[in-house]
Coordinates of N, CA and C and ligand atoms in Angstrom, one line a residue:
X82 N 0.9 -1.2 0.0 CA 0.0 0.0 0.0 C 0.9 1.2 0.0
X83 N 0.7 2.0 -1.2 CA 1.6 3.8 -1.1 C 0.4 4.3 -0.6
X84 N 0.7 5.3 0.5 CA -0.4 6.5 1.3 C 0.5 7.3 0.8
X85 N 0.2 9.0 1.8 CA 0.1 9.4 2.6 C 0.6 9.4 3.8
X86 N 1.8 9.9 4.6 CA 2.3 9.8 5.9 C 1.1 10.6 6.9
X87 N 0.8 9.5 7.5 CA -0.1 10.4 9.0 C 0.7 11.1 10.1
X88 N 0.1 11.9 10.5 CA 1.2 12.9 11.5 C 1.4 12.3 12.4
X89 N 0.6 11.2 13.2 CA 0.8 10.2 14.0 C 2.0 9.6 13.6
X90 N 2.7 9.3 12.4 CA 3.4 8.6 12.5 C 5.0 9.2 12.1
X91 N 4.8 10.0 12.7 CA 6.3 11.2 12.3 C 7.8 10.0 12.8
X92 N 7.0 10.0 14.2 CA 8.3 9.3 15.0 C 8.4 7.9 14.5
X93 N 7.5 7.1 13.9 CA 8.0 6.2 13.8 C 8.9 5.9 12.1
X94 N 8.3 7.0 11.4 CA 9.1 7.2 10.0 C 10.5 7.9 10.2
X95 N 10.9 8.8 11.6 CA 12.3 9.7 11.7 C 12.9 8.3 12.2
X96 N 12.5 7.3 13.1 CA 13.0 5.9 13.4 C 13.5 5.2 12.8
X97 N 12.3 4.9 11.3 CA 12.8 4.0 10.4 C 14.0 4.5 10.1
X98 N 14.0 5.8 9.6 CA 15.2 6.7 8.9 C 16.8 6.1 9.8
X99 N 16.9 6.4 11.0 CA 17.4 6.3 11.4 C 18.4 5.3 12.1
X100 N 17.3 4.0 11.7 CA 18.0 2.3 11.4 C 18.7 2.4 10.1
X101 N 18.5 3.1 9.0 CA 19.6 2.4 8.1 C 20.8 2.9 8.2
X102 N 21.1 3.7 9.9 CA 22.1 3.9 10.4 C 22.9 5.2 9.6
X103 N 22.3 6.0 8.4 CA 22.9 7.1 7.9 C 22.9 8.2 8.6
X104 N 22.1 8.6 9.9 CA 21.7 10.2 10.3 C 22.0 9.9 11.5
X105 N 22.8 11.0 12.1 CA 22.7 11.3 13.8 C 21.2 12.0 14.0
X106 N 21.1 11.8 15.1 CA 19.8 11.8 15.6 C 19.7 13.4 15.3
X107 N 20.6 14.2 15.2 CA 20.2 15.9 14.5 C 19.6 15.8 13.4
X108 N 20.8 15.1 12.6 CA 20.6 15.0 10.7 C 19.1 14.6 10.7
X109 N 18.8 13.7 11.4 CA 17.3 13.2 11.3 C 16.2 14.3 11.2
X110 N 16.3 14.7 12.0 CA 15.3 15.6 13.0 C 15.3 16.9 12.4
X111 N 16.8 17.2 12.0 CA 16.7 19.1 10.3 C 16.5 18.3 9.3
X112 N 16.6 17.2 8.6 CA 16.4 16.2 7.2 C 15.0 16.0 6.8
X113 N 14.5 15.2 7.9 CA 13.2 14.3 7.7 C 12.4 14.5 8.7
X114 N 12.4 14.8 9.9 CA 11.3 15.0 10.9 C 11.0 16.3 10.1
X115 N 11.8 17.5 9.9 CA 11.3 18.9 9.5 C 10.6 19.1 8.3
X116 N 10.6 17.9 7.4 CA 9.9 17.6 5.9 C 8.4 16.8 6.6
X117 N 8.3 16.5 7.0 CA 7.0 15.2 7.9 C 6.1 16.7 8.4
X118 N 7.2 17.4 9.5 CA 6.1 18.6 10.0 C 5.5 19.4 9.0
X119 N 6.6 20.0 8.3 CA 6.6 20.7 7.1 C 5.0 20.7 6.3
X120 N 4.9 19.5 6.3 CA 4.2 18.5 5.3 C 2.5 18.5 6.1
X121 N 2.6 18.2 7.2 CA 1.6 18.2 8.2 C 1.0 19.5 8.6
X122 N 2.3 20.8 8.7 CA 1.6 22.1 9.1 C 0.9 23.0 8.0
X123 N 1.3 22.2 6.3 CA 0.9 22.9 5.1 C 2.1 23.7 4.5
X124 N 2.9 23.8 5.5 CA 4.1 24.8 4.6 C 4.9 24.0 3.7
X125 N 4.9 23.2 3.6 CA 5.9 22.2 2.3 C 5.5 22.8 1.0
X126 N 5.7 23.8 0.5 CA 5.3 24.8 -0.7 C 6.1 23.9 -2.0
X127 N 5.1 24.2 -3.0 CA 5.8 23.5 -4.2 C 5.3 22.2 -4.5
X128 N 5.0 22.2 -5.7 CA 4.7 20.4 -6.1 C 5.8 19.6 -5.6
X129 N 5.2 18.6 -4.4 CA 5.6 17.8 -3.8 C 5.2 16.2 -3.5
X130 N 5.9 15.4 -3.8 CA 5.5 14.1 -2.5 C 5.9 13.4 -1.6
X131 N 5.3 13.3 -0.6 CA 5.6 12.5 0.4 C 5.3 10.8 0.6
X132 N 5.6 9.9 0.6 CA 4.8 8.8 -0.1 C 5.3 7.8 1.1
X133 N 4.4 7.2 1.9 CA 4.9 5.6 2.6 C 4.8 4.1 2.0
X134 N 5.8 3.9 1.9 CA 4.5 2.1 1.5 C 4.4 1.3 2.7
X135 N 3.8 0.7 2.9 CA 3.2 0.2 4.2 C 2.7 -1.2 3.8
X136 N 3.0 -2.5 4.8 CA 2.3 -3.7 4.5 C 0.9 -3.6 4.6
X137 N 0.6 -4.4 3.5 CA -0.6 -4.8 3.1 C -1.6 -5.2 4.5
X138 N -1.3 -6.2 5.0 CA -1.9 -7.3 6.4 C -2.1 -5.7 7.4
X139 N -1.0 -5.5 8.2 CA -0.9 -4.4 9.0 C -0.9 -2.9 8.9
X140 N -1.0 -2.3 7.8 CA -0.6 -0.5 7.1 C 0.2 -0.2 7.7
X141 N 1.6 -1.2 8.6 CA 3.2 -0.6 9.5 C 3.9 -0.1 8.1
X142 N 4.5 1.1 8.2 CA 5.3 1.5 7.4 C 6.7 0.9 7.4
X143 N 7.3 0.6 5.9 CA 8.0 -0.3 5.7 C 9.2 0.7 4.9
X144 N 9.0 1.6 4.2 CA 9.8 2.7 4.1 C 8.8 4.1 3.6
X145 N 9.9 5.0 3.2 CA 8.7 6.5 2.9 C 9.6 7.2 1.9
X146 N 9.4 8.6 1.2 CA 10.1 8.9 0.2 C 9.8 10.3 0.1
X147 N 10.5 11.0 -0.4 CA 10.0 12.8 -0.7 C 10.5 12.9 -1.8
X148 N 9.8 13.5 -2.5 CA 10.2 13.9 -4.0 C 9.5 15.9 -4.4
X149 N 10.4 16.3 -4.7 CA 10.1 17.8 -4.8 C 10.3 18.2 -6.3
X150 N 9.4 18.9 -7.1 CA 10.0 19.9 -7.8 C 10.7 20.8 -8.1
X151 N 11.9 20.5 -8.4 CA 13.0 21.9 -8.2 C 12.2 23.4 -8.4
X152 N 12.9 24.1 -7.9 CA 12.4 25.3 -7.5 C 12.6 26.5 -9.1
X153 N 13.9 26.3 -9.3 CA 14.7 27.0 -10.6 C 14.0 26.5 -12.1
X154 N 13.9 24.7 -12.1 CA 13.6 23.9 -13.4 C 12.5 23.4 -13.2
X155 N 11.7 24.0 -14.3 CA 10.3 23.4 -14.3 C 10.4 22.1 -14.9
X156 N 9.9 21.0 -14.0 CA 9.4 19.2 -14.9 C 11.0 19.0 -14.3
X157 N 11.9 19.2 -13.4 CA 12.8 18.4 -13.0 C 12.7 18.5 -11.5
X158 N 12.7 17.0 -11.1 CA 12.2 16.4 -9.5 C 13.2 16.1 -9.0
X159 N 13.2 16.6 -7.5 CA 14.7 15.9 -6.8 C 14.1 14.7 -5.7
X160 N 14.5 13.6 -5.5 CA 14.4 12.6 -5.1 C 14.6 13.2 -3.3
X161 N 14.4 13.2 -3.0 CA 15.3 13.9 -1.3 C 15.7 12.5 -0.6
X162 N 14.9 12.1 -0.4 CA 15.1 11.3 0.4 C 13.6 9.6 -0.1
X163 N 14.3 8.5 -0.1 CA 13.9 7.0 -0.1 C 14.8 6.5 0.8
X164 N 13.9 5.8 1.7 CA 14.1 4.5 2.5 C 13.4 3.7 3.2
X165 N 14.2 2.3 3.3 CA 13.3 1.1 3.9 C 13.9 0.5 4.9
X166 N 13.1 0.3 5.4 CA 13.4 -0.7 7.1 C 14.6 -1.7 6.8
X167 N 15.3 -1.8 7.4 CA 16.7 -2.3 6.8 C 16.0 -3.7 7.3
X168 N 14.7 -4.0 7.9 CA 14.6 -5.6 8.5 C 13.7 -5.9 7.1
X169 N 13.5 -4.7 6.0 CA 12.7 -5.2 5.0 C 13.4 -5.4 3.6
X170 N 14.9 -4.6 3.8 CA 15.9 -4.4 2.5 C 15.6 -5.6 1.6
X171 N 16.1 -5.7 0.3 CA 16.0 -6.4 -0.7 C 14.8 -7.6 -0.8
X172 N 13.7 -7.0 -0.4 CA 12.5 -7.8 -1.1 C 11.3 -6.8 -2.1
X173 N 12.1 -5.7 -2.5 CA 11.5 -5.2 -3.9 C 10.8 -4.1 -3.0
X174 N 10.5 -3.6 -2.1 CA 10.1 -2.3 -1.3 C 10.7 -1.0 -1.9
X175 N 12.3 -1.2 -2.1 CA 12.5 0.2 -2.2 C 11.9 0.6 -3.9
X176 N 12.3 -0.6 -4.6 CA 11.7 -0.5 -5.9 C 10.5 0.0 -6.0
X177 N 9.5 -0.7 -5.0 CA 8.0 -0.7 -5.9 C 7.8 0.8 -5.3
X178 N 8.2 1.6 -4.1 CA 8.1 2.9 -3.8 C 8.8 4.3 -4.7
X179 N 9.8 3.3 -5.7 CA 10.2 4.4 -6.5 C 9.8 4.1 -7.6
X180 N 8.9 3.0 -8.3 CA 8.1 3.0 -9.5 C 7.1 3.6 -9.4
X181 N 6.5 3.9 -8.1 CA 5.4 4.5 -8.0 C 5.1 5.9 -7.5
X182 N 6.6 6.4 -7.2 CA 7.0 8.4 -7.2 C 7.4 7.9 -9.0
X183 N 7.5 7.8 -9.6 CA 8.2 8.1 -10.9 C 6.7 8.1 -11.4
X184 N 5.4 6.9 -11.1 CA 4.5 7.2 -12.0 C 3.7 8.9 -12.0
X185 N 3.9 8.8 -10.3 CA 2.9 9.8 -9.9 C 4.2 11.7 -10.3
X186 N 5.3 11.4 -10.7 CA 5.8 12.5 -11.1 C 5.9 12.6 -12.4
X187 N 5.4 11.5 -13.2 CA 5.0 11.5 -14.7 C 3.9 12.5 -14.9
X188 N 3.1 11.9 -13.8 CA 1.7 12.1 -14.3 C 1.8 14.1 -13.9
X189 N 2.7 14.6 -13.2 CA 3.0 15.7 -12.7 C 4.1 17.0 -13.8
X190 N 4.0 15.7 -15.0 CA 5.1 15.8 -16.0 C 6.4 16.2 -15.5
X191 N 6.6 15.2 -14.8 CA 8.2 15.6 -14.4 C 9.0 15.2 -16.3
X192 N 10.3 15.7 -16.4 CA 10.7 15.3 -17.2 C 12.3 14.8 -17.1
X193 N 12.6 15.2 -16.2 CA 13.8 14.7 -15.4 C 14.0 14.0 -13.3
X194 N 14.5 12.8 -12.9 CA 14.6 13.0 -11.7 C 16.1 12.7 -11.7
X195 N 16.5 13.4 -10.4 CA 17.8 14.1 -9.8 C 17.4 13.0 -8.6
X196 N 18.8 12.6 -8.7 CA 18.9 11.6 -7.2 C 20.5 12.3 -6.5
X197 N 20.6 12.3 -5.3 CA 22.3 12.9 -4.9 C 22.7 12.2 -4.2
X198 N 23.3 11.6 -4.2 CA 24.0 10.7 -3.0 C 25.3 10.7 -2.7
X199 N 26.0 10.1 -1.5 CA 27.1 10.2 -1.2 C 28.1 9.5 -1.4
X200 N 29.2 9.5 -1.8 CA 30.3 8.0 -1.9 C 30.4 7.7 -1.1
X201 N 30.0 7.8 -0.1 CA 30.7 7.0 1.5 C 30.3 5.8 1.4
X202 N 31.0 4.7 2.8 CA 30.9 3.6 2.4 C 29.2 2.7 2.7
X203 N 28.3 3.8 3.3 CA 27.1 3.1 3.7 C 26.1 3.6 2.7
X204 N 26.7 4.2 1.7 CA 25.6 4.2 0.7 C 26.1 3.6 -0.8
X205 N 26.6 2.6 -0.6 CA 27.3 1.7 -1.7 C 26.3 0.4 -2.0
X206 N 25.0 0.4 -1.4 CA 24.0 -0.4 -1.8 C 22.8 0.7 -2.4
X207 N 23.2 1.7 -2.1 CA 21.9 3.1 -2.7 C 22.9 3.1 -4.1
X208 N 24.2 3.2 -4.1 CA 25.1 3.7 -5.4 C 24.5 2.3 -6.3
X209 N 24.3 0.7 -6.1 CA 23.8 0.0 -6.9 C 22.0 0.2 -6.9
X210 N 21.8 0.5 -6.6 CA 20.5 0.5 -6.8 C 19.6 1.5 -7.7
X211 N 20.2 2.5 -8.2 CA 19.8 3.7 -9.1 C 20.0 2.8 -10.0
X212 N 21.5 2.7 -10.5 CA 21.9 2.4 -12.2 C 20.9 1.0 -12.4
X213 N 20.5 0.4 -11.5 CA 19.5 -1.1 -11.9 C 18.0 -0.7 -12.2
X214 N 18.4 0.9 -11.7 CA 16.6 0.9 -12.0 C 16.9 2.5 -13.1
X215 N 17.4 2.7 -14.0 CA 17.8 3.5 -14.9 C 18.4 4.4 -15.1
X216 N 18.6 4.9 -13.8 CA 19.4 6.2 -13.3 C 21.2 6.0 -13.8
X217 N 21.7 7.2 -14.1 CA 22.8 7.4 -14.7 C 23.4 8.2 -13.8
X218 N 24.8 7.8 -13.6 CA 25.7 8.7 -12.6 C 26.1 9.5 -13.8
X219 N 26.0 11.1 -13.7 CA 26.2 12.2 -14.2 C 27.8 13.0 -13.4
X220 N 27.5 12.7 -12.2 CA 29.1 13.4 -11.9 C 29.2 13.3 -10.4
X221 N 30.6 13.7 -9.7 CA 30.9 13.8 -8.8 C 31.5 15.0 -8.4
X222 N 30.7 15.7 -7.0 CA 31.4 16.6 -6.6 C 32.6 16.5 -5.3
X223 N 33.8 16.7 -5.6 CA 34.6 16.1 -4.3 C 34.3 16.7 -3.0
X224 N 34.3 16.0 -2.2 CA 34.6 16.7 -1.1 C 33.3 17.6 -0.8
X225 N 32.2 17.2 -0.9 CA 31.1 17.7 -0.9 C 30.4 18.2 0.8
X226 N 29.9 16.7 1.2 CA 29.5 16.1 2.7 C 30.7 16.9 3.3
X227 N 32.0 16.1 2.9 CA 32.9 16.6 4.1 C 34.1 15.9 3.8
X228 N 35.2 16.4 3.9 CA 36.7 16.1 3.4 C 36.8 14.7 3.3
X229 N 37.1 14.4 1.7 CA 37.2 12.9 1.4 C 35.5 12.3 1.3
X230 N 34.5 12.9 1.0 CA 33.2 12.3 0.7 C 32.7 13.6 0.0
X231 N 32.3 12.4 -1.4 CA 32.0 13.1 -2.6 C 30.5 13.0 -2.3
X232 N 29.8 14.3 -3.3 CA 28.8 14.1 -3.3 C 28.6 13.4 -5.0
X233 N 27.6 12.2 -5.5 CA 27.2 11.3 -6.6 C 26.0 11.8 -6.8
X234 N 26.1 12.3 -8.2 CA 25.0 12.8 -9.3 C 24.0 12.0 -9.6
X235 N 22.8 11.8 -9.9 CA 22.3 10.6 -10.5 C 21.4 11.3 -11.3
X236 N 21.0 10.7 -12.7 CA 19.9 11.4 -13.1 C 18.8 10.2 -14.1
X237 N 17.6 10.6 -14.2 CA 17.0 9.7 -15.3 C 16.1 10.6 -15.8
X238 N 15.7 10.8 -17.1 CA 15.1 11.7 -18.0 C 14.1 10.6 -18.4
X239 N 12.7 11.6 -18.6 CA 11.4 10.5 -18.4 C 10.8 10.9 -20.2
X240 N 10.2 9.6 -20.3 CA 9.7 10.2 -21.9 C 8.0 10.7 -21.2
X241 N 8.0 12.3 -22.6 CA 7.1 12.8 -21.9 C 5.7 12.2 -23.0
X242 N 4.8 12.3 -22.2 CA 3.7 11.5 -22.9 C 3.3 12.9 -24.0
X243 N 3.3 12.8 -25.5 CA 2.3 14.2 -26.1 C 0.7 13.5 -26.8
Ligands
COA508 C1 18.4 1.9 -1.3 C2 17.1 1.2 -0.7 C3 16.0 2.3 -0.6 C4 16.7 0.1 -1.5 O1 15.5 -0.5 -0.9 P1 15.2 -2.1 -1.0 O2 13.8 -2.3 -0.5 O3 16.3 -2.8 -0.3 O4 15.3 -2.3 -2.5 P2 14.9 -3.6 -3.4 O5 14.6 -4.8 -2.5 O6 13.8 -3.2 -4.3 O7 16.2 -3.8 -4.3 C5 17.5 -3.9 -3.6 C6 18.5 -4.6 -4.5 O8 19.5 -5.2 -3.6 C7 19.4 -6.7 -3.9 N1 19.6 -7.5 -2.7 C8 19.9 -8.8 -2.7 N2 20.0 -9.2 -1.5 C9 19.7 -8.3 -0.7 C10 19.6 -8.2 0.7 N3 19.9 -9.2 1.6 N4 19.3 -7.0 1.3 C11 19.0 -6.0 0.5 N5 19.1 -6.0 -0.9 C12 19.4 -7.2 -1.4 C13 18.0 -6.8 -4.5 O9 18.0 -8.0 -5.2 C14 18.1 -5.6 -5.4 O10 19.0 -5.8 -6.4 P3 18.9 -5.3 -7.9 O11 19.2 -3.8 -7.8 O12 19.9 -6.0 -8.7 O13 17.5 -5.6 -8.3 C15 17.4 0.7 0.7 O14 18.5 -0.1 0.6 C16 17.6 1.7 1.8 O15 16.7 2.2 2.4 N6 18.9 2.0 2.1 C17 19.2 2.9 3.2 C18 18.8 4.3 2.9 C19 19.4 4.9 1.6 O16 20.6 4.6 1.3 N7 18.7 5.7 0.9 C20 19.2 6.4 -0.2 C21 19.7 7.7 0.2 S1 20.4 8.6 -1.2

């Protein structure tokens, strides 16, 4: 099931975030708790989604995703943030949550999505998982995050329906 994040469920989605072990409990809480409130108080301005997928049997959230409209490029979407419960990793979750932001930012005519990620060593299963699902590494900025961690480009260009 893709929802909707309920405001009930802030803490348990800055949680999830926070087992796949990428965010100190700040990064969390300025990253993704402040996108969830954001989201809940109305101020999240701009074509946006916020998306959970959740099991079927229970509606427990299994991962969640934000996808924004760049501000500058009209029809080009930035990914912000995708993740899944590391107790759910590789049984097709993070996929079917990102086939289903790419339908719904089709249908928004996105025409490009922008993914950014880091070279560090705990996002070297996110660095295989773009190029398998179309995305193209575009470039690297050095020393981006923080001395010796690059920030990784990703991009996929959508065919636009006429
Ligand atoms: C990247 C991420 C969203 C993928 O979600 P997922 O539900 O594990 O993805 P899927 O199950 O759809 O696919 C995972 C891939 O790993 C493979 N895999 C195999 N065994 C696996 C295992 N034990 N655990 C995880 N993945 C496994 C899957 O087969 C699949 O391979 P493929 O790309 O060749 O098809 C998830 O790993 C995640 O949340 N990572 C931490 C957060 C993160 O890095 N986010 C991105 C920030 S830029």
């Amino acid at each position: 099931v893709i929802r909707t994040p309920r405001p009930s469920e802030t803490e348990t989605l800055v949680q999830l975030s926070r087992r796949t072990g990428l965010f100190t409990p700040s990064e969390a809480d300025a990253l993704l708790r402040s996108t969830l409130d954001a989201l809940h108080d109305g101020t999240l301005i701009g074509p946006h989604l916020v998306r959970v997928i959740a099991g079927e049997a229970d509606d427990h959230p299994l991962g969640w995703a934000y996808a924004a409209e760049s501000t500058t490029a009209p029809g080009v979407w930035d990914v912000w943030w995708i993740g899944v419960d590391p107790a759910a990793h590789g049984r097709g979750v993070g996929t079917e949550l990102l086939d289903s932001l790419e339908r719904e930012m089709r249908a928004a005519k996105a025409r490009v999505v922008v993914i950014e990620t880091s070279d560090g060593a705990g996002l070297a299963r996110a660095r295989r998982f773009y190029p398998s699902r179309g995305y193209v590494e575009r470039g690297r900025i050095p020393d981006f995050y923080a001395p010796g961690e690059a920030k990784v480009i990703f991009s996929k260009s959508i065919e636009v329906e006429t």
